[in-house]
Amino acid sequence: MEIIIYVGMDVHKDNNVVCCYDASTDRFLYEKSMKATTANVLKYLASINKQLGGNVTFICGYEAGPTGFGLYRDLQKEGIACVVMAPTSIKHPASYRSKNDWIDARMLAKTLFTKDYSAVTVASEKEEAIKEFCRMRLSLKKQLKTAKQVLLSFLLRMGKKYTDGTTYWTKKHREWLNRVSFDDVYLQESFEEYMLTLNSLESRIKKIERRLEEISQDSAIKHKVDRLVCFSGIDTVTAVSIAAEIGNFDRFRRAFDFVKNLGLVPAEWSSGGSKNGLGITKAGNGYVRKLLIESAKSIKNTSPKGKKSKRLEERQKGMSTDVIAYADRCRYRLKSRMTHLEMKGKHPNVATVAAARELACFIWGMMTNNIA
């Protein structure tokens, strides 16, 4: 007779706490703490299988976290069912007042049996590698932003003010930076080090973006990128980042589900007869949300209806007429939408976020073939 055992695993960097749950007897069994290696987990499962007569089906699960999906993939390769549970979807009992690794392992094992959770969609190893490459670029861009702020603060403290305009990091501003100098040798060395850091980061980011152009031709994401770049405001680097971050667009049943995942839906705080609308939730993938907002800003600056940039025409070359017409409809819709909202008195940022929300809906339609 086949025995089904649910194995909850509280996974950490250094150790795992595992617990088995037998639904037929409603008992927790074989609780154990071990070093965080796949080999230890497999040895543990083999031992239990032997003790229970060798006809055991294991269903393992753990919460998504900083340890990634290595354990999930290793167990799947061994033919052992495993799920990665979204932490926000796990419901805690009202009596949940104490917390430790053993209690968490029991809770996860019981949750596997009740199926009261949402499973995380695990990307392929190739897609995850591309996603990490894109996030590395994001990390460098954050460092670049900090380096620019540090340099400007240094110049302000030293009384070096840019007076030829109000916008920094333009060609004119950079020419001014090249003319800046200090009489004191220590200040001059400090300024040169700041500039060296800035130029080095910019050079590295450009190199990474050139590499992303090459990655866009990888078979794992090429078909997604080819469609995404048909949209105005989405270049190849942005398309690769979106495709790598989202992975399988079909996991979202509706466009609203996709937008909700990006945190672009309005929040609400209502009770009884009072209704209070708030800003967007910002609960979800903040990186993709930021990319779509930047794309919406780019669409706002496009040419009037009927005129495309040469870069957009080049990106759309070779795609079907239905895909191109759908992407063009998105551009017309978003540009008129932002103009209409601003004419009504809405703040430009509010109009841009609203356009980013609609852009997300258009992207979902494109990537799931709902372009009618």
mmCIF file of C-alpha atoms in Angstrom:
data_model
loop_
_atom_site.group_PDB
_atom_site.id
_atom_site.type_symbol
_atom_site.label_atom_id
_atom_site.label_comp_id
_atom_site.label_asym_id
_atom_site.label_seq_id
_atom_site.Cartn_x
_atom_site.Cartn_y
_atom_site.Cartn_z
ATOM 1 C CA MET A 1 0.000 0.000 0.000
ATOM 2 C CA GLU A 2 1.381 3.379 -1.022
ATOM 3 C CA ILE A 3 2.089 5.845 1.792
ATOM 4 C CA ILE A 4 2.077 9.598 1.144
ATOM 5 C CA ILE A 5 4.309 11.625 3.440
ATOM 6 C CA TYR A 6 4.380 15.437 3.426
ATOM 7 C CA VAL A 7 7.801 16.836 4.263
ATOM 8 C CA GLY A 8 8.014 20.423 5.500
ATOM 9 C CA MET A 9 11.494 21.933 5.326
ATOM 10 C CA ASP A 10 12.482 25.124 7.118
ATOM 11 C CA VAL A 11 15.489 26.043 4.985
ATOM 12 C CA HIS A 12 18.348 28.281 6.086
ATOM 13 C CA LYS A 13 21.880 29.061 4.968
ATOM 14 C CA ASP A 14 23.612 26.738 7.433
ATOM 15 C CA ASN A 15 20.992 24.216 8.537
ATOM 16 C CA ASN A 16 17.609 22.775 7.600
ATOM 17 C CA VAL A 17 14.914 21.571 9.965
ATOM 18 C CA VAL A 18 12.692 18.909 8.384
ATOM 19 C CA CYS A 19 9.482 17.321 9.571
ATOM 20 C CA CYS A 20 7.211 14.614 8.107
ATOM 21 C CA TYR A 21 3.447 14.666 8.346
ATOM 22 C CA ASP A 22 1.346 11.517 7.950
ATOM 23 C CA ALA A 23 -2.183 12.616 7.043
ATOM 24 C CA SER A 24 -3.642 9.128 7.600
ATOM 25 C CA THR A 25 -2.740 9.221 11.294
ATOM 26 C CA ASP A 26 -2.557 13.022 11.697
ATOM 27 C CA ARG A 27 0.915 12.761 13.232
ATOM 28 C CA PHE A 28 4.215 14.583 12.821
ATOM 29 C CA LEU A 29 7.133 12.185 12.445
ATOM 30 C CA TYR A 30 10.911 12.056 12.127
ATOM 31 C CA GLU A 31 11.662 15.694 12.986
ATOM 32 C CA LYS A 32 15.333 16.448 12.487
ATOM 33 C CA SER A 33 17.844 19.268 12.121
ATOM 34 C CA MET A 34 20.686 18.823 9.625
ATOM 35 C CA LYS A 35 23.319 20.727 7.721
ATOM 36 C CA ALA A 36 21.904 22.552 4.694
ATOM 37 C CA THR A 37 22.942 20.212 1.892
ATOM 38 C CA THR A 38 20.855 18.307 -0.630
ATOM 39 C CA ALA A 39 22.785 15.139 0.174
ATOM 40 C CA ASN A 40 21.600 15.260 3.784
ATOM 41 C CA VAL A 41 17.975 15.743 2.731
ATOM 42 C CA LEU A 42 18.177 12.789 0.310
ATOM 43 C CA LYS A 43 19.791 10.610 2.986
ATOM 44 C CA TYR A 44 17.015 11.596 5.408
ATOM 45 C CA LEU A 45 14.270 10.709 2.904
ATOM 46 C CA ALA A 46 15.936 7.401 2.018
ATOM 47 C CA SER A 47 16.095 6.491 5.696
ATOM 48 C CA ILE A 48 12.386 7.196 6.210
ATOM 49 C CA ASN A 49 11.468 5.292 3.062
ATOM 50 C CA LYS A 50 13.347 2.260 4.420
ATOM 51 C CA GLN A 51 11.693 2.471 7.848
ATOM 52 C CA LEU A 52 8.198 2.673 6.321
ATOM 53 C CA GLY A 53 8.623 -0.321 4.057
ATOM 54 C CA GLY A 54 9.988 1.204 0.870
ATOM 55 C CA ASN A 55 6.694 2.238 -0.757
ATOM 56 C CA VAL A 56 6.600 5.915 0.210
ATOM 57 C CA THR A 57 5.713 8.906 -1.955
ATOM 58 C CA PHE A 58 7.240 12.120 -0.623
ATOM 59 C CA ILE A 59 5.842 15.589 -1.246
ATOM 60 C CA CYS A 60 8.377 18.137 -0.057
ATOM 61 C CA GLY A 61 8.055 21.873 0.275
ATOM 62 C CA TYR A 62 9.744 24.949 1.659
ATOM 63 C CA GLU A 63 9.253 28.711 1.617
ATOM 64 C CA ALA A 64 10.851 30.867 -1.066
ATOM 65 C CA GLY A 65 13.769 32.761 0.394
ATOM 66 C CA PRO A 66 17.389 33.854 -0.003
ATOM 67 C CA THR A 67 18.649 30.282 -0.485
ATOM 68 C CA GLY A 68 17.127 30.170 -3.975
ATOM 69 C CA PHE A 69 15.868 27.124 -5.827
ATOM 70 C CA GLY A 70 18.881 24.800 -5.741
ATOM 71 C CA LEU A 71 17.256 22.339 -3.321
ATOM 72 C CA TYR A 72 14.062 22.310 -5.399
ATOM 73 C CA ARG A 73 15.938 21.476 -8.604
ATOM 74 C CA ASP A 74 18.071 18.804 -6.936
ATOM 75 C CA LEU A 75 15.022 17.021 -5.509
ATOM 76 C CA GLN A 76 13.196 17.216 -8.847
ATOM 77 C CA LYS A 77 16.188 15.630 -10.581
ATOM 78 C CA GLU A 78 15.964 12.737 -8.101
ATOM 79 C CA GLY A 79 12.284 12.242 -8.939
ATOM 80 C CA ILE A 80 11.032 13.645 -5.635
ATOM 81 C CA ALA A 81 8.059 16.023 -5.787
ATOM 82 C CA CYS A 82 8.874 19.428 -4.349
ATOM 83 C CA VAL A 83 7.153 22.805 -4.288
ATOM 84 C CA VAL A 84 8.406 26.256 -3.327
ATOM 85 C CA MET A 85 5.703 28.105 -1.421
ATOM 86 C CA ALA A 86 5.157 31.857 -1.541
ATOM 87 C CA PRO A 87 5.592 33.090 2.073
ATOM 88 C CA THR A 88 2.771 35.622 1.787
ATOM 89 C CA SER A 89 0.286 32.928 0.787
ATOM 90 C CA ILE A 90 0.800 30.736 3.868
ATOM 91 C CA LYS A 91 -1.922 31.222 6.448
ATOM 92 C CA HIS A 92 -0.930 31.076 10.110
ATOM 93 C CA PRO A 93 -3.388 29.835 12.757
ATOM 94 C CA ALA A 94 -4.837 32.276 15.256
ATOM 95 C CA SER A 95 -2.819 30.575 18.006
ATOM 96 C CA TYR A 96 0.457 31.245 16.151
ATOM 97 C CA ARG A 97 2.252 33.080 18.960
ATOM 98 C CA SER A 98 5.498 31.113 19.176
ATOM 99 C CA LYS A 99 7.939 30.759 16.333
ATOM 100 C CA ASN A 100 11.004 28.595 15.859
ATOM 101 C CA ASP A 101 12.398 26.338 13.139
ATOM 102 C CA TRP A 102 10.648 23.224 14.458
ATOM 103 C CA ILE A 103 7.241 24.900 14.606
ATOM 104 C CA ASP A 104 7.751 26.317 11.102
ATOM 105 C CA ALA A 105 8.686 22.890 9.707
ATOM 106 C CA ARG A 106 5.514 21.388 11.171
ATOM 107 C CA MET A 107 3.409 24.216 9.785
ATOM 108 C CA LEU A 108 4.893 23.785 6.296
ATOM 109 C CA ALA A 109 4.297 20.024 6.356
ATOM 110 C CA LYS A 110 0.643 20.513 7.339
ATOM 111 C CA THR A 111 0.238 23.266 4.744
ATOM 112 C CA LEU A 112 1.466 20.893 2.038
ATOM 113 C CA PHE A 113 -1.325 18.494 2.943
ATOM 114 C CA THR A 114 -4.070 21.133 3.064
ATOM 115 C CA LYS A 115 -2.713 22.798 -0.112
ATOM 116 C CA ASP A 116 -3.418 26.153 1.486
ATOM 117 C CA TYR A 117 -0.594 27.958 -0.302
ATOM 118 C CA SER A 118 0.443 29.403 -3.661
ATOM 119 C CA ALA A 119 3.392 27.777 -5.381
ATOM 120 C CA VAL A 120 6.182 29.938 -6.750
ATOM 121 C CA THR A 121 6.849 29.476 -10.459
ATOM 122 C CA VAL A 122 10.479 28.400 -10.722
ATOM 123 C CA ALA A 123 12.259 29.569 -13.867
ATOM 124 C CA SER A 124 14.632 27.359 -15.806
ATOM 125 C CA GLU A 125 18.299 27.527 -14.876
ATOM 126 C CA LYS A 126 19.078 29.452 -18.081
ATOM 127 C CA GLU A 127 16.324 32.009 -17.423
ATOM 128 C CA GLU A 128 17.447 32.421 -13.824
ATOM 129 C CA ALA A 129 21.034 32.988 -14.969
ATOM 130 C CA ILE A 130 19.872 35.717 -17.367
ATOM 131 C CA LYS A 131 17.770 37.265 -14.596
ATOM 132 C CA GLU A 132 20.784 37.410 -12.277
ATOM 133 C CA PHE A 133 22.811 39.048 -15.059
ATOM 134 C CA CYS A 134 20.118 41.732 -15.433
ATOM 135 C CA ARG A 135 20.019 42.284 -11.686
ATOM 136 C CA MET A 136 23.787 42.720 -11.669
ATOM 137 C CA ARG A 137 23.306 45.607 -14.103
ATOM 138 C CA LEU A 138 20.662 47.060 -11.788
ATOM 139 C CA SER A 139 23.081 46.829 -8.868
ATOM 140 C CA LEU A 140 25.752 48.718 -10.805
ATOM 141 C CA LYS A 141 23.243 51.403 -11.800
ATOM 142 C CA LYS A 142 22.432 51.919 -8.113
ATOM 143 C CA GLN A 143 26.148 52.270 -7.396
ATOM 144 C CA LEU A 144 26.427 54.755 -10.264
ATOM 145 C CA LYS A 145 23.572 56.823 -8.853
ATOM 146 C CA THR A 146 25.288 56.920 -5.463
ATOM 147 C CA ALA A 147 28.635 57.827 -7.058
ATOM 148 C CA LYS A 148 27.016 60.768 -8.870
ATOM 149 C CA GLN A 149 25.409 62.003 -5.653
ATOM 150 C CA VAL A 150 28.703 61.727 -3.742
ATOM 151 C CA LEU A 151 30.571 63.653 -6.443
ATOM 152 C CA LEU A 152 27.991 66.456 -6.577
ATOM 153 C CA SER A 153 28.000 66.736 -2.774
ATOM 154 C CA PHE A 154 31.797 66.979 -2.770
ATOM 155 C CA LEU A 155 31.765 69.761 -5.375
ATOM 156 C CA LEU A 156 29.065 71.652 -3.479
ATOM 157 C CA ARG A 157 31.072 71.492 -0.230
ATOM 158 C CA MET A 158 34.089 72.822 -2.058
ATOM 159 C CA GLY A 159 32.144 75.717 -3.562
ATOM 160 C CA LYS A 160 32.173 74.407 -7.136
ATOM 161 C CA LYS A 161 28.684 75.149 -8.434
ATOM 162 C CA TYR A 162 27.407 74.369 -11.909
ATOM 163 C CA THR A 163 25.770 77.578 -13.180
ATOM 164 C CA ASP A 164 25.512 76.918 -16.925
ATOM 165 C CA GLY A 165 22.174 75.117 -16.612
ATOM 166 C CA THR A 166 19.767 73.342 -14.267
ATOM 167 C CA THR A 167 20.165 69.787 -15.534
ATOM 168 C CA TYR A 168 23.065 67.611 -14.465
ATOM 169 C CA TRP A 169 24.866 64.890 -16.444
ATOM 170 C CA THR A 170 24.172 66.461 -19.816
ATOM 171 C CA LYS A 171 26.949 66.913 -22.363
ATOM 172 C CA LYS A 172 27.347 70.508 -21.232
ATOM 173 C CA HIS A 173 27.566 69.483 -17.572
ATOM 174 C CA ARG A 174 30.207 66.860 -18.300
ATOM 175 C CA GLU A 175 32.280 69.408 -20.210
ATOM 176 C CA TRP A 176 32.122 71.598 -17.106
ATOM 177 C CA LEU A 177 33.285 68.677 -14.945
ATOM 178 C CA ASN A 178 36.301 68.222 -17.224
ATOM 179 C CA ARG A 179 37.256 71.861 -16.561
ATOM 180 C CA VAL A 180 36.985 71.603 -12.774
ATOM 181 C CA SER A 181 40.293 71.653 -10.910
ATOM 182 C CA PHE A 182 41.598 72.384 -7.402
ATOM 183 C CA ASP A 183 44.727 74.171 -6.259
ATOM 184 C CA ASP A 184 45.120 71.916 -3.236
ATOM 185 C CA VAL A 185 46.754 68.627 -4.225
ATOM 186 C CA TYR A 186 44.632 66.555 -1.821
ATOM 187 C CA LEU A 187 41.376 67.995 -3.109
ATOM 188 C CA GLN A 188 42.477 67.418 -6.699
ATOM 189 C CA GLU A 189 43.320 63.793 -5.938
ATOM 190 C CA SER A 190 39.939 63.336 -4.231
ATOM 191 C CA PHE A 191 38.125 64.792 -7.244
ATOM 192 C CA GLU A 192 40.049 62.559 -9.654
ATOM 193 C CA GLU A 193 39.216 59.457 -7.599
ATOM 194 C CA TYR A 194 35.524 60.370 -7.600
ATOM 195 C CA MET A 195 35.627 60.860 -11.371
ATOM 196 C CA LEU A 196 37.529 57.600 -11.842
ATOM 197 C CA THR A 197 34.858 55.687 -9.917
ATOM 198 C CA LEU A 198 32.103 57.370 -11.923
ATOM 199 C CA ASN A 199 33.706 56.726 -15.311
ATOM 200 C CA SER A 200 34.556 53.140 -14.395
ATOM 201 C CA LEU A 201 30.946 52.357 -13.435
ATOM 202 C CA GLU A 202 29.594 53.942 -16.607
ATOM 203 C CA SER A 203 32.036 51.938 -18.699
ATOM 204 C CA ARG A 204 31.084 48.684 -16.967
ATOM 205 C CA ILE A 205 27.357 49.341 -17.430
ATOM 206 C CA LYS A 206 27.834 50.020 -21.152
ATOM 207 C CA LYS A 207 29.781 46.782 -21.475
ATOM 208 C CA ILE A 208 26.996 44.860 -19.715
ATOM 209 C CA GLU A 209 24.341 46.435 -21.931
ATOM 210 C CA ARG A 210 26.267 45.390 -25.029
ATOM 211 C CA ARG A 211 26.361 41.875 -23.609
ATOM 212 C CA LEU A 212 22.600 42.001 -23.006
ATOM 213 C CA GLU A 213 22.142 42.827 -26.679
ATOM 214 C CA GLU A 214 23.899 39.541 -27.429
ATOM 215 C CA ILE A 215 21.933 37.659 -24.758
ATOM 216 C CA SER A 216 18.686 38.804 -26.402
ATOM 217 C CA GLN A 217 19.420 36.312 -29.189
ATOM 218 C CA ASP A 218 19.521 33.366 -26.760
ATOM 219 C CA SER A 219 16.847 30.824 -27.650
ATOM 220 C CA ALA A 220 15.566 30.837 -24.045
ATOM 221 C CA ILE A 221 14.162 34.367 -24.354
ATOM 222 C CA LYS A 222 14.517 35.461 -28.001
ATOM 223 C CA HIS A 223 10.848 34.859 -28.879
ATOM 224 C CA LYS A 224 9.773 37.001 -25.911
ATOM 225 C CA VAL A 225 12.231 39.801 -26.601
ATOM 226 C CA ASP A 226 11.240 39.993 -30.284
ATOM 227 C CA ARG A 227 7.666 40.724 -29.246
ATOM 228 C CA LEU A 228 8.443 43.069 -26.363
ATOM 229 C CA VAL A 229 10.670 45.363 -28.443
ATOM 230 C CA CYS A 230 7.725 46.026 -30.765
ATOM 231 C CA PHE A 231 6.349 48.321 -28.060
ATOM 232 C CA SER A 232 7.422 51.931 -28.106
ATOM 233 C CA GLY A 233 9.588 52.740 -25.076
ATOM 234 C CA ILE A 234 10.913 49.187 -24.671
ATOM 235 C CA ASP A 235 14.388 48.681 -26.080
ATOM 236 C CA THR A 236 16.320 45.427 -26.170
ATOM 237 C CA VAL A 237 17.921 45.795 -22.731
ATOM 238 C CA THR A 238 14.563 46.549 -21.106
ATOM 239 C CA ALA A 239 12.916 43.676 -22.976
ATOM 240 C CA VAL A 240 15.540 41.190 -21.812
ATOM 241 C CA SER A 241 15.110 42.363 -18.211
ATOM 242 C CA ILE A 242 11.306 42.050 -18.336
ATOM 243 C CA ALA A 243 11.409 38.642 -20.013
ATOM 244 C CA ALA A 244 13.959 37.301 -17.522
ATOM 245 C CA GLU A 245 12.156 38.662 -14.453
ATOM 246 C CA ILE A 246 8.663 37.469 -15.387
ATOM 247 C CA GLY A 247 9.532 34.164 -17.042
ATOM 248 C CA ASN A 248 6.250 32.444 -17.919
ATOM 249 C CA PHE A 249 3.552 35.051 -18.648
ATOM 250 C CA ASP A 250 0.896 32.329 -18.932
ATOM 251 C CA ARG A 251 0.943 31.835 -15.160
ATOM 252 C CA PHE A 252 -1.158 34.999 -14.913
ATOM 253 C CA ARG A 253 -4.764 34.142 -15.742
ATOM 254 C CA ARG A 254 -5.788 37.747 -16.381
ATOM 255 C CA ALA A 255 -4.090 41.022 -17.194
ATOM 256 C CA PHE A 256 -5.208 42.259 -13.761
ATOM 257 C CA ASP A 257 -3.284 39.417 -12.097
ATOM 258 C CA PHE A 258 -0.130 40.469 -13.942
ATOM 259 C CA VAL A 259 -0.585 44.140 -13.023
ATOM 260 C CA LYS A 260 -1.251 43.157 -9.414
ATOM 261 C CA ASN A 261 1.969 41.160 -9.355
ATOM 262 C CA LEU A 262 3.843 44.331 -10.305
ATOM 263 C CA GLY A 263 2.210 46.430 -7.577
ATOM 264 C CA LEU A 264 0.631 48.823 -10.100
ATOM 265 C CA VAL A 265 -2.967 48.459 -8.870
ATOM 266 C CA PRO A 266 -4.457 51.167 -6.599
ATOM 267 C CA ALA A 267 -4.582 50.401 -2.894
ATOM 268 C CA GLU A 268 -7.737 50.955 -0.845
ATOM 269 C CA TRP A 269 -8.493 51.617 2.817
ATOM 270 C CA SER A 270 -12.264 51.416 3.230
ATOM 271 C CA SER A 271 -14.529 50.424 6.061
ATOM 272 C CA GLY A 272 -18.293 50.585 6.481
ATOM 273 C CA GLY A 273 -19.661 53.429 4.407
ATOM 274 C CA SER A 274 -16.339 55.196 3.914
ATOM 275 C CA LYS A 275 -14.230 54.550 0.840
ATOM 276 C CA ASN A 276 -10.675 55.785 0.612
ATOM 277 C CA GLY A 277 -8.537 55.232 -2.455
ATOM 278 C CA LEU A 278 -4.775 55.259 -2.033
ATOM 279 C CA GLY A 279 -1.768 55.170 -4.334
ATOM 280 C CA ILE A 280 -0.499 52.023 -6.006
ATOM 281 C CA THR A 281 0.300 49.113 -3.709
ATOM 282 C CA LYS A 282 3.959 48.753 -4.792
ATOM 283 C CA ALA A 283 3.628 45.129 -3.649
ATOM 284 C CA GLY A 284 5.401 42.922 -6.142
ATOM 285 C CA ASN A 285 8.251 43.056 -8.618
ATOM 286 C CA GLY A 286 9.602 46.576 -8.132
ATOM 287 C CA TYR A 287 12.248 46.222 -10.838
ATOM 288 C CA VAL A 288 9.758 45.509 -13.633
ATOM 289 C CA ARG A 289 7.439 48.174 -12.250
ATOM 290 C CA LYS A 290 10.247 50.722 -12.512
ATOM 291 C CA LEU A 291 11.077 49.604 -16.063
ATOM 292 C CA LEU A 292 7.464 50.025 -17.191
ATOM 293 C CA ILE A 293 7.219 53.492 -15.637
ATOM 294 C CA GLU A 294 10.394 54.505 -17.474
ATOM 295 C CA SER A 295 8.937 53.086 -20.690
ATOM 296 C CA ALA A 296 5.731 55.079 -20.190
ATOM 297 C CA LYS A 297 7.775 58.258 -19.788
ATOM 298 C CA SER A 298 9.526 57.433 -23.040
ATOM 299 C CA ILE A 299 6.202 56.931 -24.837
ATOM 300 C CA LYS A 300 5.080 60.337 -23.593
ATOM 301 C CA ASN A 301 7.914 61.929 -25.578
ATOM 302 C CA THR A 302 7.219 60.062 -28.838
ATOM 303 C CA SER A 303 6.174 61.706 -32.074
ATOM 304 C CA PRO A 304 2.494 62.401 -32.908
ATOM 305 C CA LYS A 305 0.198 59.690 -34.254
ATOM 306 C CA GLY A 306 1.337 57.973 -37.407
ATOM 307 C CA LYS A 307 5.030 58.710 -36.942
ATOM 308 C CA LYS A 308 7.467 56.132 -35.658
ATOM 309 C CA SER A 309 11.107 56.507 -34.835
ATOM 310 C CA LYS A 310 13.552 54.699 -37.070
ATOM 311 C CA ARG A 311 14.708 52.640 -34.094
ATOM 312 C CA LEU A 312 11.147 51.411 -33.445
ATOM 313 C CA GLU A 313 10.643 50.558 -37.118
ATOM 314 C CA GLU A 314 13.880 48.571 -37.056
ATOM 315 C CA ARG A 315 12.799 46.668 -33.929
ATOM 316 C CA GLN A 316 9.432 45.806 -35.479
ATOM 317 C CA LYS A 317 10.943 44.568 -38.718
ATOM 318 C CA GLY A 318 10.048 40.954 -39.480
ATOM 319 C CA MET A 319 7.139 40.700 -37.013
ATOM 320 C CA SER A 320 3.567 39.880 -38.085
ATOM 321 C CA THR A 321 1.170 42.692 -38.954
ATOM 322 C CA ASP A 322 -1.117 41.731 -36.033
ATOM 323 C CA VAL A 323 1.705 42.111 -33.512
ATOM 324 C CA ILE A 324 2.821 45.455 -34.978
ATOM 325 C CA ALA A 325 -0.756 46.797 -35.090
ATOM 326 C CA TYR A 326 -1.285 45.757 -31.456
ATOM 327 C CA ALA A 327 1.931 47.479 -30.332
ATOM 328 C CA ASP A 328 1.031 50.636 -32.284
ATOM 329 C CA ARG A 329 -2.424 50.665 -30.702
ATOM 330 C CA CYS A 330 -0.721 50.592 -27.330
ATOM 331 C CA ARG A 331 1.423 53.604 -28.232
ATOM 332 C CA TYR A 332 -1.549 55.661 -29.413
ATOM 333 C CA ARG A 333 -3.647 54.690 -26.407
ATOM 334 C CA LEU A 334 -0.982 55.477 -23.802
ATOM 335 C CA LYS A 335 0.086 58.773 -25.308
ATOM 336 C CA SER A 336 -3.501 60.053 -25.526
ATOM 337 C CA ARG A 337 -4.231 58.668 -22.052
ATOM 338 C CA MET A 338 -1.382 60.604 -20.434
ATOM 339 C CA THR A 339 -2.311 63.785 -22.288
ATOM 340 C CA HIS A 340 -5.958 63.450 -21.222
ATOM 341 C CA LEU A 341 -5.098 62.888 -17.550
ATOM 342 C CA GLU A 342 -2.726 65.846 -17.415
ATOM 343 C CA MET A 343 -5.316 68.106 -19.068
ATOM 344 C CA LYS A 344 -7.718 67.079 -16.290
ATOM 345 C CA GLY A 345 -5.196 68.370 -13.763
ATOM 346 C CA LYS A 346 -3.559 65.119 -12.738
ATOM 347 C CA HIS A 347 0.089 65.269 -11.727
ATOM 348 C CA PRO A 348 2.404 64.070 -14.536
ATOM 349 C CA ASN A 349 3.712 61.277 -12.310
ATOM 350 C CA VAL A 350 0.166 60.025 -11.680
ATOM 351 C CA ALA A 351 -0.524 60.041 -15.421
ATOM 352 C CA THR A 352 2.724 58.160 -16.094
ATOM 353 C CA VAL A 353 1.958 55.451 -13.526
ATOM 354 C CA ALA A 354 -1.539 55.047 -14.978
ATOM 355 C CA ALA A 355 0.024 54.596 -18.410
ATOM 356 C CA ALA A 356 2.511 52.079 -17.006
ATOM 357 C CA ARG A 357 -0.435 50.088 -15.627
ATOM 358 C CA GLU A 358 -2.072 49.978 -19.046
ATOM 359 C CA LEU A 359 1.271 49.155 -20.692
ATOM 360 C CA ALA A 360 1.504 46.120 -18.385
ATOM 361 C CA CYS A 361 -1.940 45.023 -19.601
ATOM 362 C CA PHE A 362 -0.864 45.380 -23.235
ATOM 363 C CA ILE A 363 2.299 43.387 -22.524
ATOM 364 C CA TRP A 364 0.284 40.587 -20.915
ATOM 365 C CA GLY A 365 -1.951 40.493 -23.989
ATOM 366 C CA MET A 366 1.037 40.377 -26.332
ATOM 367 C CA MET A 367 2.871 37.646 -24.435
ATOM 368 C CA THR A 368 -0.224 35.438 -24.012
ATOM 369 C CA ASN A 369 -1.518 35.927 -27.588
ATOM 370 C CA ASN A 370 -4.580 37.896 -26.454
ATOM 371 C CA ILE A 371 -4.143 40.629 -29.065
ATOM 372 C CA ALA A 372 -7.568 40.591 -30.674
#
